[in-house]
mmCIF file of N, CA and C in Angstrom:
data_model
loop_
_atom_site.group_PDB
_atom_site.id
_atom_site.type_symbol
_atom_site.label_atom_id
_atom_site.label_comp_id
_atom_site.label_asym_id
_atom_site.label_seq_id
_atom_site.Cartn_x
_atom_site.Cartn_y
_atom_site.Cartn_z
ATOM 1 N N UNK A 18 82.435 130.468 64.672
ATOM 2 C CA UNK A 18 81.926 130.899 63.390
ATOM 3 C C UNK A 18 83.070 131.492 62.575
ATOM 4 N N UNK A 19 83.090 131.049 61.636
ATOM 5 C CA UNK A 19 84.366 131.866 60.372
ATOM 6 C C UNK A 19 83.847 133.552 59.708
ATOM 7 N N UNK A 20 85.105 133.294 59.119
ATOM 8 C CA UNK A 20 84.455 135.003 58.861
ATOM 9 C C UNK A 20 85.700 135.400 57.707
ATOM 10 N N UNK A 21 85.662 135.742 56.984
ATOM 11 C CA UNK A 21 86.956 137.056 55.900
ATOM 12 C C UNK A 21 86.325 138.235 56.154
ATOM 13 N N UNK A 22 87.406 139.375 56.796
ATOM 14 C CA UNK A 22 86.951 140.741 55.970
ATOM 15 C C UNK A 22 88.267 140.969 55.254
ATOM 16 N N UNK A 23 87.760 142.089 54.091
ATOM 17 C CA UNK A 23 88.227 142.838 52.436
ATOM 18 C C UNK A 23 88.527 143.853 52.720
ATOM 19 N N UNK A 24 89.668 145.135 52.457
ATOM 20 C CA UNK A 24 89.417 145.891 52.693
ATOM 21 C C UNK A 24 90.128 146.197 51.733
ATOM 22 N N UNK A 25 89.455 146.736 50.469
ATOM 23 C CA UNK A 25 89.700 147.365 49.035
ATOM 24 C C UNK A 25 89.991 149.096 49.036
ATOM 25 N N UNK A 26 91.189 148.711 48.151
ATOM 26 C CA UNK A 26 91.475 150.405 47.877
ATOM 27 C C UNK A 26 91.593 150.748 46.658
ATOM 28 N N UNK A 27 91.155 151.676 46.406
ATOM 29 C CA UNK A 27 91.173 152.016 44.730
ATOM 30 C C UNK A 27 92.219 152.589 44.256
ATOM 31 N N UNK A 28 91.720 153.428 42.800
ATOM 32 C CA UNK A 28 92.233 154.243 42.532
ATOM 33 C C UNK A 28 92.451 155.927 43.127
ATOM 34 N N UNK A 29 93.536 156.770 42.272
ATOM 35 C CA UNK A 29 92.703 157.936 42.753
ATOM 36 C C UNK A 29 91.060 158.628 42.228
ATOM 37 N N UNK A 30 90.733 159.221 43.026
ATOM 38 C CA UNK A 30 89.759 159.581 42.778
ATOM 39 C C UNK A 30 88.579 158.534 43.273
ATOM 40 N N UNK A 31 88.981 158.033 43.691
ATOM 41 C CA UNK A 31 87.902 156.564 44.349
ATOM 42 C C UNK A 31 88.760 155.779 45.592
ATOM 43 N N UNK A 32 89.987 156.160 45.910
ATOM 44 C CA UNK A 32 90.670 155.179 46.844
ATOM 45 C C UNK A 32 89.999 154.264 47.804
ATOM 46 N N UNK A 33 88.644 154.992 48.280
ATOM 47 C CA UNK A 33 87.594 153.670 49.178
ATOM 48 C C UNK A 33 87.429 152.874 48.464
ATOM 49 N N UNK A 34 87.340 152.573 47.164
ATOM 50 C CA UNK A 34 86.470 151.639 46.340
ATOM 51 C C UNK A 34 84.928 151.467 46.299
ATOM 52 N N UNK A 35 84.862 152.762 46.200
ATOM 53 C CA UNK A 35 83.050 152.221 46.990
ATOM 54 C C UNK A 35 82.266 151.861 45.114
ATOM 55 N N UNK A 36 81.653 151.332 45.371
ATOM 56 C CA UNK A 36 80.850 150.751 44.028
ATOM 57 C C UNK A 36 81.594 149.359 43.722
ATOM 58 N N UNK A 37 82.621 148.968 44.250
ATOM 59 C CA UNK A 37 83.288 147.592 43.894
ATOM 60 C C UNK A 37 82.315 146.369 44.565
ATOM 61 N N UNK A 38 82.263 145.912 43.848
ATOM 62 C CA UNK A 38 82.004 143.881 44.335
ATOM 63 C C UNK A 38 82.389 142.965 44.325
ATOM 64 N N UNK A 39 82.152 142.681 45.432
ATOM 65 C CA UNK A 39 82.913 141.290 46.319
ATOM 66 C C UNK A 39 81.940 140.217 45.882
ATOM 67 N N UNK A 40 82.647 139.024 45.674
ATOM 68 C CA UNK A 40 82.044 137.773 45.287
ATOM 69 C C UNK A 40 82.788 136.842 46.273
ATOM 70 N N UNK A 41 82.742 136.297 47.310
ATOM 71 C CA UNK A 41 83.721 135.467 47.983
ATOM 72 C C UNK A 41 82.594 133.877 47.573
ATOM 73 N N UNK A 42 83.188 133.307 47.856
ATOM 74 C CA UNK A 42 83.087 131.534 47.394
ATOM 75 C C UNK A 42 83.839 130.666 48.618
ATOM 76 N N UNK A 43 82.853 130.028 49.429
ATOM 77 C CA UNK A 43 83.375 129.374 50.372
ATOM 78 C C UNK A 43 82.756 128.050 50.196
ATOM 79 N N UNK A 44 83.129 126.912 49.469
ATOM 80 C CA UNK A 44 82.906 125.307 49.224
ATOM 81 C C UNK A 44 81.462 125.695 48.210
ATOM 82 N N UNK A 45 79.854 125.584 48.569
ATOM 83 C CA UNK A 45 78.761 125.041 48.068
ATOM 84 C C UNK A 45 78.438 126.955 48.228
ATOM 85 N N UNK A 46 78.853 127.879 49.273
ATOM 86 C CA UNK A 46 77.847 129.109 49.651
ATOM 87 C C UNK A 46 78.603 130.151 48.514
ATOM 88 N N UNK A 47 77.791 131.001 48.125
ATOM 89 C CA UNK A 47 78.361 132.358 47.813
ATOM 90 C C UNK A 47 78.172 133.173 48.332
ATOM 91 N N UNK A 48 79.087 134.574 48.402
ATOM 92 C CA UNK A 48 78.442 135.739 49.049
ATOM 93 C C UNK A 48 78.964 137.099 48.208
ATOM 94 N N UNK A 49 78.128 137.885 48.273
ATOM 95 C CA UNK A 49 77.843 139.037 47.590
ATOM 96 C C UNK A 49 77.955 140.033 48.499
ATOM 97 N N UNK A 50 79.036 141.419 48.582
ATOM 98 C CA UNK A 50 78.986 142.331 49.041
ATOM 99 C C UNK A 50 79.215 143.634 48.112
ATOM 100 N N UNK A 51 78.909 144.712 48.240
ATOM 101 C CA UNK A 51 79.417 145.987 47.420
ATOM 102 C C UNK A 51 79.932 147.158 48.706
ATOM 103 N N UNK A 52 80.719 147.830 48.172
ATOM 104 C CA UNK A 52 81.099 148.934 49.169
ATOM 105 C C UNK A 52 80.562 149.777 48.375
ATOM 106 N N UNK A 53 80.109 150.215 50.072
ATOM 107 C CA UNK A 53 79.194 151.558 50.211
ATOM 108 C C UNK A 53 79.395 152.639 50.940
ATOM 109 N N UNK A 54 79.788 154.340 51.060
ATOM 110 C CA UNK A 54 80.021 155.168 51.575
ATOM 111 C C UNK A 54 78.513 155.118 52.334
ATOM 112 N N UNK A 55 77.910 155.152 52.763
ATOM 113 C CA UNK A 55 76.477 155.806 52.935
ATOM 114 C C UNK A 55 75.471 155.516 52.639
ATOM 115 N N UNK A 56 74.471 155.918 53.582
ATOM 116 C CA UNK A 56 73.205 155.622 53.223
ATOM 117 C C UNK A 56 72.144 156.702 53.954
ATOM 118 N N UNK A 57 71.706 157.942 53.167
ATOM 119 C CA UNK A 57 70.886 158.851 53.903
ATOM 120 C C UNK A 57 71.677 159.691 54.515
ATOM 121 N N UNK A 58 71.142 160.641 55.337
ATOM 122 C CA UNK A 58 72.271 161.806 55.938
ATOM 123 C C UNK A 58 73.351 161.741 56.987
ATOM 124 N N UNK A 59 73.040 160.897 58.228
ATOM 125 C CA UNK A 59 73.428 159.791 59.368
ATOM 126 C C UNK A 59 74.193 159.038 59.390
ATOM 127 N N UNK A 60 74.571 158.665 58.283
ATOM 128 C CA UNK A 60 74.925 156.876 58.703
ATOM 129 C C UNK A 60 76.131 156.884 57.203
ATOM 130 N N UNK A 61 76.975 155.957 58.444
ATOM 131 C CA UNK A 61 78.171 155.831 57.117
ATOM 132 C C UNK A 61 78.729 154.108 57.361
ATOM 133 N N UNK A 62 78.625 153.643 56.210
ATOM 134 C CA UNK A 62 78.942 152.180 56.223
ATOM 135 C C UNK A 62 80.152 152.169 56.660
ATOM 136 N N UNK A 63 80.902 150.680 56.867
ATOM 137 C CA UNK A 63 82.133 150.182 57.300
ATOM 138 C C UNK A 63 83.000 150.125 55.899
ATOM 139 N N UNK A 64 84.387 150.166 55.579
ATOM 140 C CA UNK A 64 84.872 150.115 54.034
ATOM 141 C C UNK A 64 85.360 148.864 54.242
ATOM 142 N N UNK A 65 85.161 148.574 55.484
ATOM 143 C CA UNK A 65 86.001 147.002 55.952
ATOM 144 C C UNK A 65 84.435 145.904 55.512
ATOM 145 N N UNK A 66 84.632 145.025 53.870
ATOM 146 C CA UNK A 66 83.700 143.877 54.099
ATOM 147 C C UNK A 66 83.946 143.068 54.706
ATOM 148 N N UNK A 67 82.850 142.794 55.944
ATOM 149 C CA UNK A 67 82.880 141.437 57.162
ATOM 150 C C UNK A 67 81.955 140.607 56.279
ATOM 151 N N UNK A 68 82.416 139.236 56.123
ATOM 152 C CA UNK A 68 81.652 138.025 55.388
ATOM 153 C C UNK A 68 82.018 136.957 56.567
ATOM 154 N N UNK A 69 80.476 136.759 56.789
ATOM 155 C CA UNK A 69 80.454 135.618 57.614
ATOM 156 C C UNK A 69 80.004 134.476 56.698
ATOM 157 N N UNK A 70 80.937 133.419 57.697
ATOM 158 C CA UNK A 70 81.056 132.394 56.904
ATOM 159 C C UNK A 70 80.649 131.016 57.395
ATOM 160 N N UNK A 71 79.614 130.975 58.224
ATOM 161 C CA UNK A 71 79.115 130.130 59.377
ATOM 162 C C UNK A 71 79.995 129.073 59.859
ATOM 163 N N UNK A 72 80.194 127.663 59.226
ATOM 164 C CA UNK A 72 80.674 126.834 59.365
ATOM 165 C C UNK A 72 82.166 126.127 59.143
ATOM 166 N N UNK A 73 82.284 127.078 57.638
ATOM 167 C CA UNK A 73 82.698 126.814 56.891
ATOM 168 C C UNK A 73 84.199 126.396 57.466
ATOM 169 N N UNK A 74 84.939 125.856 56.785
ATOM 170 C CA UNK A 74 86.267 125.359 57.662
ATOM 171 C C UNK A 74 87.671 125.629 56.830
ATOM 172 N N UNK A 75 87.447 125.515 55.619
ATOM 173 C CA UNK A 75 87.880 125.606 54.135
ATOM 174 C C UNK A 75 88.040 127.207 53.706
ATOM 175 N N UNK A 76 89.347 127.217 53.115
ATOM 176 C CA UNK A 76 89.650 128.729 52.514
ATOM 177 C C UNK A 76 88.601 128.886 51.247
ATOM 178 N N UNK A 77 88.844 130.270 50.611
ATOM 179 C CA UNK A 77 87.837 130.682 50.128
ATOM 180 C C UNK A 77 88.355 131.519 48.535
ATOM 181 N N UNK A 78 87.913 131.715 47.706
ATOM 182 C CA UNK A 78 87.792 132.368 46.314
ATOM 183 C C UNK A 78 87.242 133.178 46.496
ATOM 184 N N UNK A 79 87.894 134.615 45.730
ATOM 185 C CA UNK A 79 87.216 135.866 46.187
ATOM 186 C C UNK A 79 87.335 136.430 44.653
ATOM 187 N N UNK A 80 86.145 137.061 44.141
ATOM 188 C CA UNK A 80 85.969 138.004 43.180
ATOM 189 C C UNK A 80 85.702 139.345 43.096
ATOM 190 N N UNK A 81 86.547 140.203 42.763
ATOM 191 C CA UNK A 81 86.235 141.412 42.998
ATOM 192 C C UNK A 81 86.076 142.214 41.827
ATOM 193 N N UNK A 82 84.875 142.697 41.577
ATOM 194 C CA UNK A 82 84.898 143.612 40.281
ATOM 195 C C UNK A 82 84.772 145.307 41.070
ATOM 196 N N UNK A 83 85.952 145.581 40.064
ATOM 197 C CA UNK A 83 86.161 147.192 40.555
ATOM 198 C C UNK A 83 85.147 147.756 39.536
ATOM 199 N N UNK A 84 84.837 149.150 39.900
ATOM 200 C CA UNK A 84 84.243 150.187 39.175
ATOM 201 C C UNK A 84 85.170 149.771 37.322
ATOM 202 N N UNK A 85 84.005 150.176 36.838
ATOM 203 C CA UNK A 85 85.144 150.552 34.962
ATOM 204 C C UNK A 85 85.300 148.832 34.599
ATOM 205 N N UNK A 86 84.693 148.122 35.621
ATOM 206 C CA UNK A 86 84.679 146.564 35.574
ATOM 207 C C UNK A 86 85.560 145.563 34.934
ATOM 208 N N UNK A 87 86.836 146.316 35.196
ATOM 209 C CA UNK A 87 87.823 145.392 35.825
ATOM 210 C C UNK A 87 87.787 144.412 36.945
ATOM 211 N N UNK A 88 88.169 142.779 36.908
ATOM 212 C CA UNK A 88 87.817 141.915 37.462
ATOM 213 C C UNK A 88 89.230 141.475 38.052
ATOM 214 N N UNK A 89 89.194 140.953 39.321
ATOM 215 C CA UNK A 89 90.709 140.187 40.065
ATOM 216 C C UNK A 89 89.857 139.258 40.801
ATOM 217 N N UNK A 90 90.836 138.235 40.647
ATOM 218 C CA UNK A 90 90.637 137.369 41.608
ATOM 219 C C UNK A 90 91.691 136.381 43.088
ATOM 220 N N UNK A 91 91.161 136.223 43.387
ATOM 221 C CA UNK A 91 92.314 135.904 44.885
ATOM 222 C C UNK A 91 91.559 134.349 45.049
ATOM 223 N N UNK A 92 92.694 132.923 44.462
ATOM 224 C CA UNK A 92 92.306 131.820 44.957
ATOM 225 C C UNK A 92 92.663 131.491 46.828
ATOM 226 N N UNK A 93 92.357 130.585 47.331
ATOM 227 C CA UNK A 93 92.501 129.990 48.359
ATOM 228 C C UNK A 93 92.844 130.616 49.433
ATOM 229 N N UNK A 94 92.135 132.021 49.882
ATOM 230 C CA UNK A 94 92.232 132.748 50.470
ATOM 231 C C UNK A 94 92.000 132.081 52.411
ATOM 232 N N UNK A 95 92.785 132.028 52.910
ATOM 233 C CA UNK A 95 92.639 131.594 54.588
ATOM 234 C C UNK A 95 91.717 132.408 55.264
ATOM 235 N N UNK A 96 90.878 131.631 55.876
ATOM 236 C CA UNK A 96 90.049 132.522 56.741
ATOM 237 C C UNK A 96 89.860 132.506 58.174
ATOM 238 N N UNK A 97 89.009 133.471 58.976
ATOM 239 C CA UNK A 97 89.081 134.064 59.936
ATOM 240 C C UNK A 97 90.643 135.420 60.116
ATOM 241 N N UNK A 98 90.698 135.992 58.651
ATOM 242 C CA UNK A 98 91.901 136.714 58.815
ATOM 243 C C UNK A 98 91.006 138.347 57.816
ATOM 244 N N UNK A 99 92.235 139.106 57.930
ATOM 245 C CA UNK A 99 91.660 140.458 56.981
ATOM 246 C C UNK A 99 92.771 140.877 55.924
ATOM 247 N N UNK A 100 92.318 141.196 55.028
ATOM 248 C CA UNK A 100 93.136 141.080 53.687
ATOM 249 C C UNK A 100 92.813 142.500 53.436
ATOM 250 N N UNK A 101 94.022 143.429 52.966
ATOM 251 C CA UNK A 101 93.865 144.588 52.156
ATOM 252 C C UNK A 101 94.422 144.036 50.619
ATOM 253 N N UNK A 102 93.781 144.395 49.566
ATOM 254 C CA UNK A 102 93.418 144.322 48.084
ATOM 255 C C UNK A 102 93.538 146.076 47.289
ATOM 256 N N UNK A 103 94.462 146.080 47.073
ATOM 257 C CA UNK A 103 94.809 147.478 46.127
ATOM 258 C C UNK A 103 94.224 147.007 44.672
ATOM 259 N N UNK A 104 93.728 148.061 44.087
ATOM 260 C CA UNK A 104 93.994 148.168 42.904
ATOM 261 C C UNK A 104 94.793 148.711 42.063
ATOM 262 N N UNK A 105 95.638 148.029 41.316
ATOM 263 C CA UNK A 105 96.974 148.685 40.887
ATOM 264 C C UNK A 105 96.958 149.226 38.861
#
């Protein structure tokens, strides 16, 4: 099974990136992720997005809209690998 994970860093004052979205594009599928600190008192999400990518064999297009919705994009991204993405 394929897979990309993202691992976005912000600015200051936000360096997790949390509120950013991921748009990855693999051939015909899309996928949609947002980073999230949390959820409830317990529980703290991963800052690392894991996108599974079932079949897929083919690199991938990734969209990322930061907070203040600024947009980047990353063509032909290789997968089964992990990518750190600054915002500069």
């Amino acid at each position: 099974t394929s897979w990309i994970q993202l691992r976005l860093i912000g600015k200051r004052g936000n360096r997790s990136a949390i509120g950013a979205r991921v748009l990855v594009r693999a051939g015909e599928a899309t996928y949609l992720r947002e980073v999230a600190g949390g959820r409830g008192t317990t529980s703290q999400d991963s800052l690392i997005q894991h996108i599974g990518l079932g079949d897929h064999k083919g690199s991938v297009d990734i969209e990322i809209r930061w907070l203040g919705n600024r947009v980047m994009q990353r063509k032909r991204l290789k997968i089964n690998r992990r990518y750190t993405i600054e915002l500069r």
